[in-house]
Amino acid sequence: MEYSEVRLQFLLGSIFSLCLLAAPADAGQLASWKFDPSRNRLDFKTDAGVQPKAVMLFNPTRLVIDLPGIGFPKPTITQKLTGNFRSLRVGQFDGNTARLVLELQPGYTINPKRVQFTGENPIDWYVTIPVPERGSTTLPTITPKPNLPR
């Protein structure tokens, strides 16, 4: 083999490898979502099975729902809401996780233990959210005791 043939094979192999790395993973997609404020219910559907994960975050108070293995190929969408909820944001959190964020109005909080996920099947889910209550939206602080001589 001549030097130019070896270079060509190396170049073609490199290009093929880069194409494989750039190809998107076979992730499902977030197909639809809808928040019904009269029922405090968030429905969403994916085109592949998912096990949602949720966490409450504060300052501002919001319920964050991650959908591992699910993509959202559009720019982040923000829907303004009324009542005790400020907004619903839908977007891509990282390369493999779509995220839905339900933000509460300032001064309101929900009991995260009362948030209920129901999977009608692996692609159809709804989240029942308790009625927001007026209350502290900050985490408690711990005041250290001074070191006193004994």
PDB file of C-alpha atoms in Angstrom:
ATOM      1  CA  MET A   1       0.000   0.000   0.000  1.00  0.00           C
ATOM      2  CA  GLU A   2       1.244   3.419  -0.825  1.00  0.00           C
ATOM      3  CA  TYR A   3       1.484   6.242   1.687  1.00  0.00           C
ATOM      4  CA  SER A   4      -1.369   8.192   0.035  1.00  0.00           C
ATOM      5  CA  GLU A   5      -3.701   5.156   0.219  1.00  0.00           C
ATOM      6  CA  VAL A   6      -2.963   4.732   3.937  1.00  0.00           C
ATOM      7  CA  ARG A   7      -3.679   8.429   4.538  1.00  0.00           C
ATOM      8  CA  LEU A   8      -6.946   8.151   2.595  1.00  0.00           C
ATOM      9  CA  GLN A   9      -8.049   5.098   4.601  1.00  0.00           C
ATOM     10  CA  PHE A  10      -7.167   6.872   7.848  1.00  0.00           C
ATOM     11  CA  LEU A  11      -9.040   9.992   6.763  1.00  0.00           C
ATOM     12  CA  LEU A  12     -12.151   8.020   5.751  1.00  0.00           C
ATOM     13  CA  GLY A  13     -12.067   6.040   9.002  1.00  0.00           C
ATOM     14  CA  SER A  14     -11.771   9.258  11.006  1.00  0.00           C
ATOM     15  CA  ILE A  15     -14.704  10.847   9.189  1.00  0.00           C
ATOM     16  CA  PHE A  16     -16.834   7.719   9.738  1.00  0.00           C
ATOM     17  CA  SER A  17     -15.983   7.705  13.462  1.00  0.00           C
ATOM     18  CA  LEU A  18     -16.909  11.375  13.827  1.00  0.00           C
ATOM     19  CA  CYS A  19     -20.242  10.744  12.122  1.00  0.00           C
ATOM     20  CA  LEU A  20     -21.013   7.963  14.597  1.00  0.00           C
ATOM     21  CA  LEU A  21     -20.183  10.211  17.540  1.00  0.00           C
ATOM     22  CA  ALA A  22     -22.328  13.034  16.180  1.00  0.00           C
ATOM     23  CA  ALA A  23     -25.373  10.811  15.582  1.00  0.00           C
ATOM     24  CA  PRO A  24     -28.108  11.364  18.172  1.00  0.00           C
ATOM     25  CA  ALA A  25     -28.766   8.616  20.693  1.00  0.00           C
ATOM     26  CA  ASP A  26     -31.965   6.653  20.344  1.00  0.00           C
ATOM     27  CA  ALA A  27     -33.756   8.664  23.006  1.00  0.00           C
ATOM     28  CA  GLY A  28     -37.470   9.072  23.209  1.00  0.00           C
ATOM     29  CA  GLN A  29     -39.061  12.477  22.853  1.00  0.00           C
ATOM     30  CA  LEU A  30     -41.496  14.471  24.953  1.00  0.00           C
ATOM     31  CA  ALA A  31     -44.566  14.325  22.721  1.00  0.00           C
ATOM     32  CA  SER A  32     -47.049  16.527  24.613  1.00  0.00           C
ATOM     33  CA  TRP A  33     -47.857  18.147  27.942  1.00  0.00           C
ATOM     34  CA  LYS A  34     -50.737  20.082  29.462  1.00  0.00           C
ATOM     35  CA  PHE A  35     -51.249  21.729  32.830  1.00  0.00           C
ATOM     36  CA  ASP A  36     -54.824  21.989  34.086  1.00  0.00           C
ATOM     37  CA  PRO A  37     -54.862  24.637  36.858  1.00  0.00           C
ATOM     38  CA  SER A  38     -58.448  23.861  37.853  1.00  0.00           C
ATOM     39  CA  ARG A  39     -57.395  20.319  38.813  1.00  0.00           C
ATOM     40  CA  ASN A  40     -53.746  21.061  39.723  1.00  0.00           C
ATOM     41  CA  ARG A  41     -52.775  18.348  37.277  1.00  0.00           C
ATOM     42  CA  LEU A  42     -49.904  18.103  34.811  1.00  0.00           C
ATOM     43  CA  ASP A  43     -50.275  15.530  32.032  1.00  0.00           C
ATOM     44  CA  PHE A  44     -47.418  14.555  29.737  1.00  0.00           C
ATOM     45  CA  LYS A  45     -46.776  11.938  27.097  1.00  0.00           C
ATOM     46  CA  THR A  46     -43.542  10.603  25.629  1.00  0.00           C
ATOM     47  CA  ASP A  47     -42.950   8.408  22.602  1.00  0.00           C
ATOM     48  CA  ALA A  48     -40.807   5.979  24.661  1.00  0.00           C
ATOM     49  CA  GLY A  49     -41.100   4.591  28.163  1.00  0.00           C
ATOM     50  CA  VAL A  50     -39.849   6.803  30.987  1.00  0.00           C
ATOM     51  CA  GLN A  51     -39.574   6.786  34.778  1.00  0.00           C
ATOM     52  CA  PRO A  52     -39.967  10.442  35.866  1.00  0.00           C
ATOM     53  CA  LYS A  53     -37.977  11.850  38.773  1.00  0.00           C
ATOM     54  CA  ALA A  54     -39.102  14.874  40.774  1.00  0.00           C
ATOM     55  CA  VAL A  55     -37.599  17.254  43.307  1.00  0.00           C
ATOM     56  CA  MET A  56     -38.729  20.472  44.996  1.00  0.00           C
ATOM     57  CA  LEU A  57     -36.369  23.420  44.707  1.00  0.00           C
ATOM     58  CA  PHE A  58     -36.606  26.743  46.483  1.00  0.00           C
ATOM     59  CA  ASN A  59     -35.868  30.434  45.829  1.00  0.00           C
ATOM     60  CA  PRO A  60     -38.034  30.460  43.764  1.00  0.00           C
ATOM     61  CA  THR A  61     -40.241  27.535  44.824  1.00  0.00           C
ATOM     62  CA  ARG A  62     -40.712  25.076  41.985  1.00  0.00           C
ATOM     63  CA  LEU A  63     -41.449  21.437  41.268  1.00  0.00           C
ATOM     64  CA  VAL A  64     -38.846  20.024  38.877  1.00  0.00           C
ATOM     65  CA  ILE A  65     -39.713  16.874  36.903  1.00  0.00           C
ATOM     66  CA  ASP A  66     -36.904  15.186  34.991  1.00  0.00           C
ATOM     67  CA  LEU A  67     -37.551  12.654  32.234  1.00  0.00           C
ATOM     68  CA  PRO A  68     -34.356  10.559  31.857  1.00  0.00           C
ATOM     69  CA  GLY A  69     -33.787   9.121  28.394  1.00  0.00           C
ATOM     70  CA  ILE A  70     -36.197  11.636  26.854  1.00  0.00           C
ATOM     71  CA  GLY A  71     -35.254  14.504  24.567  1.00  0.00           C
ATOM     72  CA  PHE A  72     -36.834  17.841  23.809  1.00  0.00           C
ATOM     73  CA  PRO A  73     -35.255  19.102  20.575  1.00  0.00           C
ATOM     74  CA  LYS A  74     -36.870  22.551  20.688  1.00  0.00           C
ATOM     75  CA  PRO A  75     -35.784  25.683  22.549  1.00  0.00           C
ATOM     76  CA  THR A  76     -37.150  26.013  26.084  1.00  0.00           C
ATOM     77  CA  ILE A  77     -40.848  26.884  26.125  1.00  0.00           C
ATOM     78  CA  THR A  78     -42.327  28.950  28.960  1.00  0.00           C
ATOM     79  CA  GLN A  79     -46.076  29.059  29.547  1.00  0.00           C
ATOM     80  CA  LYS A  80     -47.360  31.817  31.838  1.00  0.00           C
ATOM     81  CA  LEU A  81     -49.903  30.536  34.348  1.00  0.00           C
ATOM     82  CA  THR A  82     -52.413  32.210  36.640  1.00  0.00           C
ATOM     83  CA  GLY A  83     -53.432  31.691  40.234  1.00  0.00           C
ATOM     84  CA  ASN A  84     -50.914  30.130  42.601  1.00  0.00           C
ATOM     85  CA  PHE A  85     -48.658  28.986  39.768  1.00  0.00           C
ATOM     86  CA  ARG A  86     -46.382  31.415  37.953  1.00  0.00           C
ATOM     87  CA  SER A  87     -45.182  29.382  34.965  1.00  0.00           C
ATOM     88  CA  LEU A  88     -44.466  26.026  33.384  1.00  0.00           C
ATOM     89  CA  ARG A  89     -41.130  25.648  31.585  1.00  0.00           C
ATOM     90  CA  VAL A  90     -40.344  22.742  29.284  1.00  0.00           C
ATOM     91  CA  GLY A  91     -36.880  22.170  27.895  1.00  0.00           C
ATOM     92  CA  GLN A  92     -33.789  20.031  27.612  1.00  0.00           C
ATOM     93  CA  PHE A  93     -31.863  19.778  30.904  1.00  0.00           C
ATOM     94  CA  ASP A  94     -28.899  17.805  29.588  1.00  0.00           C
ATOM     95  CA  GLY A  95     -28.143  15.635  26.572  1.00  0.00           C
ATOM     96  CA  ASN A  96     -30.322  12.816  27.860  1.00  0.00           C
ATOM     97  CA  THR A  97     -32.998  14.457  30.037  1.00  0.00           C
ATOM     98  CA  ALA A  98     -36.054  16.566  29.259  1.00  0.00           C
ATOM     99  CA  ARG A  99     -37.246  18.757  32.143  1.00  0.00           C
ATOM    100  CA  LEU A 100     -40.606  20.243  33.163  1.00  0.00           C
ATOM    101  CA  VAL A 101     -40.516  22.994  35.808  1.00  0.00           C
ATOM    102  CA  LEU A 102     -43.692  24.176  37.513  1.00  0.00           C
ATOM    103  CA  GLU A 103     -42.913  27.429  39.350  1.00  0.00           C
ATOM    104  CA  LEU A 104     -45.164  28.706  42.131  1.00  0.00           C
ATOM    105  CA  GLN A 105     -46.031  32.322  42.828  1.00  0.00           C
ATOM    106  CA  PRO A 106     -43.865  33.987  45.502  1.00  0.00           C
ATOM    107  CA  GLY A 107     -45.036  33.175  49.019  1.00  0.00           C
ATOM    108  CA  TYR A 108     -46.653  29.845  48.069  1.00  0.00           C
ATOM    109  CA  THR A 109     -45.407  26.319  48.635  1.00  0.00           C
ATOM    110  CA  ILE A 110     -46.661  22.760  48.287  1.00  0.00           C
ATOM    111  CA  ASN A 111     -46.100  19.668  50.366  1.00  0.00           C
ATOM    112  CA  PRO A 112     -43.800  17.534  48.176  1.00  0.00           C
ATOM    113  CA  LYS A 113     -44.965  14.362  49.964  1.00  0.00           C
ATOM    114  CA  ARG A 114     -48.428  14.922  48.508  1.00  0.00           C
ATOM    115  CA  VAL A 115     -47.278  15.160  44.869  1.00  0.00           C
ATOM    116  CA  GLN A 116     -48.537  12.003  43.147  1.00  0.00           C
ATOM    117  CA  PHE A 117     -47.266  10.492  39.898  1.00  0.00           C
ATOM    118  CA  THR A 118     -49.533   8.117  38.034  1.00  0.00           C
ATOM    119  CA  GLY A 119     -48.357   6.217  34.990  1.00  0.00           C
ATOM    120  CA  GLU A 120     -51.281   4.996  32.947  1.00  0.00           C
ATOM    121  CA  ASN A 121     -48.605   3.152  30.958  1.00  0.00           C
ATOM    122  CA  PRO A 122     -44.859   3.783  30.421  1.00  0.00           C
ATOM    123  CA  ILE A 123     -45.516   6.735  28.066  1.00  0.00           C
ATOM    124  CA  ASP A 124     -48.654   8.392  29.530  1.00  0.00           C
ATOM    125  CA  TRP A 125     -48.242  10.111  32.901  1.00  0.00           C
ATOM    126  CA  TYR A 126     -50.073  12.593  35.047  1.00  0.00           C
ATOM    127  CA  VAL A 127     -48.927  14.426  38.147  1.00  0.00           C
ATOM    128  CA  THR A 128     -51.458  15.442  40.791  1.00  0.00           C
ATOM    129  CA  ILE A 129     -50.175  18.489  42.663  1.00  0.00           C
ATOM    130  CA  PRO A 130     -51.557  19.529  46.056  1.00  0.00           C
ATOM    131  CA  VAL A 131     -53.178  22.929  46.374  1.00  0.00           C
ATOM    132  CA  PRO A 132     -50.435  25.489  47.051  1.00  0.00           C
ATOM    133  CA  GLU A 133     -50.506  27.063  50.483  1.00  0.00           C
ATOM    134  CA  ARG A 134     -49.219  30.371  51.735  1.00  0.00           C
ATOM    135  CA  GLY A 135     -46.122  29.740  53.723  1.00  0.00           C
ATOM    136  CA  SER A 136     -42.417  29.997  54.022  1.00  0.00           C
ATOM    137  CA  THR A 137     -40.583  29.123  50.846  1.00  0.00           C
ATOM    138  CA  THR A 138     -37.149  29.240  52.400  1.00  0.00           C
ATOM    139  CA  LEU A 139     -35.259  26.382  53.926  1.00  0.00           C
ATOM    140  CA  PRO A 140     -34.706  26.507  57.691  1.00  0.00           C
ATOM    141  CA  THR A 141     -31.332  27.750  58.814  1.00  0.00           C
ATOM    142  CA  ILE A 142     -29.273  26.238  61.573  1.00  0.00           C
ATOM    143  CA  THR A 143     -27.538  28.637  63.919  1.00  0.00           C
ATOM    144  CA  PRO A 144     -24.322  27.164  65.312  1.00  0.00           C
ATOM    145  CA  LYS A 145     -23.820  27.408  69.058  1.00  0.00           C
ATOM    146  CA  PRO A 146     -20.754  29.333  70.143  1.00  0.00           C
ATOM    147  CA  ASN A 147     -17.869  27.374  71.644  1.00  0.00           C
ATOM    148  CA  LEU A 148     -17.910  28.252  75.321  1.00  0.00           C
ATOM    149  CA  PRO A 149     -15.046  27.374  77.644  1.00  0.00           C
ATOM    150  CA  ARG A 150     -15.850  24.519  79.998  1.00  0.00           C
TER     151      ARG A 150
END
